[in-house]
């Protein structure tokens, strides 16, 4: 096992990693910017190192500063969490070059799956279905026009690098193509320093369903089931569930077998998530995230497994302690992302938290680094808490979620708590009639303002 783990992240995921390390009796080092000097993870870690000023490029993306902090504190492993450098193959390579372990997959797998075109090609070779689209990066507007005509509008233009909806545009008519390709390319260049684009057929009302995997260094792979992440805004997930309520046992079992087979052929080691669009009984691979996901707690709730502890153990060279037949899925779990944003305009709401009271009771979990008087700086992602609840059935889970949301108190800043309360009372949510465009097209576009 590792002697000391440096946590190369901040906020709730940094605290989540710290807790897993403590349960494994591993000392921790928290890095932080000057804006996070009073954060919860800094207070609880065994050691802390300030690595720079507030801007992420000068702190949490500052590879030399992070490596120096690890060397100074004699950490022998680095956990990147999610976001920031978690899928940066160069960073992972540099960690290895400094005789430390990167708690994640190999740089090669990160490069392969980080390029959406290569990931798509790889998925096909591994036996996974993909949406009809370009075979590689689009070379010209003329090629894009011919392909769009062949597969039929609407089509989706996507950046080959990155994610999170950056460099992505829906095109309904041919006259929009040139302008929207230019917009997508400019956004991709600004976000990922690479302007490559590819095209896919645009599905009208798909669900976003993903499968969690864990692989060890000895070729064994577990699939820990599926999650439904269809409630999204601007391609950003807001609400996640496990399992997906509309999959049949046969569909789930078939996909688990396919996913395990694909990851074994790939030789994948570490935590990862394969993401699919699901429509009319068909799964279409869209991307793979080579890291722990924001929504991993719902999988933990229905399996009883600690994914972060398992992730650390796999990185330390410990074989998977379970076989696939040992995995039991029980009940239903829902996660609400609590962002520091206005619940109607979604404008970020940094500031000082005045009152903070997390909900409690049976089968209620809160992952957050907030506390009364803490500061939410304006420099980073607005996710400040995750509320996760469990029930034996989806109906029980929803009822428990309503109760927990009513208990949750955060004052001093705006949050999405009122939005989640309203979602709980919505018929489509109660019945599970959701798709990736539902929140924007069917809910936000037609709902009266919150009072």
Short mmCIF file of N, CA and C in Angstrom, two decimals, residues 45 58 69 100 160 215 237 260 263 266 269 294 302 322 371 381 415 418 444:
data_model
loop_
_atom_site.label_atom_id
_atom_site.label_comp_id
_atom_site.label_asym_id
_atom_site.label_seq_id
_atom_site.Cartn_x
_atom_site.Cartn_y
_atom_site.Cartn_z
N UNK A 45 -6.36 17.22 6.35
CA UNK A 45 -5.23 16.45 5.82
C UNK A 45 -4.07 16.43 6.82
N UNK A 58 -2.61 28.55 -12.42
CA UNK A 58 -1.46 28.84 -11.57
C UNK A 58 -1.40 27.95 -10.33
N UNK A 69 5.39 19.75 -4.72
CA UNK A 69 4.73 19.51 -3.44
C UNK A 69 4.79 18.04 -3.05
N UNK A 100 6.62 8.16 -8.81
CA UNK A 100 5.40 8.12 -8.02
C UNK A 100 4.30 7.43 -8.83
N UNK A 160 -13.10 16.72 -31.19
CA UNK A 160 -12.46 15.42 -31.00
C UNK A 160 -11.75 15.34 -29.65
N UNK A 215 -10.77 -2.01 -13.23
CA UNK A 215 -9.85 -3.03 -13.69
C UNK A 215 -8.59 -3.04 -12.84
N UNK A 237 -24.44 17.24 -16.50
CA UNK A 237 -25.36 16.45 -15.68
C UNK A 237 -25.74 17.23 -14.42
N UNK A 260 -17.51 -5.59 -19.99
CA UNK A 260 -16.39 -6.34 -19.40
C UNK A 260 -15.49 -6.89 -20.50
N UNK A 263 -13.38 -4.05 -22.04
CA UNK A 263 -12.31 -3.56 -21.18
C UNK A 263 -11.20 -4.59 -20.99
N UNK A 266 -9.11 -4.38 -24.02
CA UNK A 266 -8.32 -3.15 -23.98
C UNK A 266 -7.18 -3.24 -22.98
N UNK A 269 -6.91 -0.77 -16.78
CA UNK A 269 -6.68 -0.85 -15.34
C UNK A 269 -7.04 0.48 -14.69
N UNK A 294 -18.12 12.16 -11.03
CA UNK A 294 -18.85 12.92 -10.01
C UNK A 294 -19.95 12.06 -9.40
N UNK A 302 -25.89 1.38 -4.35
CA UNK A 302 -26.63 0.17 -4.75
C UNK A 302 -25.75 -1.08 -4.77
N UNK A 322 -13.03 -8.99 -5.56
CA UNK A 322 -14.34 -9.53 -5.88
C UNK A 322 -14.34 -10.10 -7.29
N UNK A 371 -19.08 24.39 5.06
CA UNK A 371 -19.35 24.54 6.49
C UNK A 371 -19.73 25.99 6.73
N UNK A 381 -15.16 25.40 -10.61
CA UNK A 381 -16.48 24.86 -10.91
C UNK A 381 -17.45 25.16 -9.76
N UNK A 415 -28.25 28.46 -4.66
CA UNK A 415 -27.93 27.07 -5.02
C UNK A 415 -29.07 26.49 -5.85
N UNK A 418 -33.67 24.70 -4.77
CA UNK A 418 -35.07 24.88 -5.17
C UNK A 418 -35.41 24.17 -6.49
N UNK A 444 -37.48 23.44 -18.26
CA UNK A 444 -37.08 24.84 -18.09
C UNK A 444 -37.78 25.76 -19.07
#
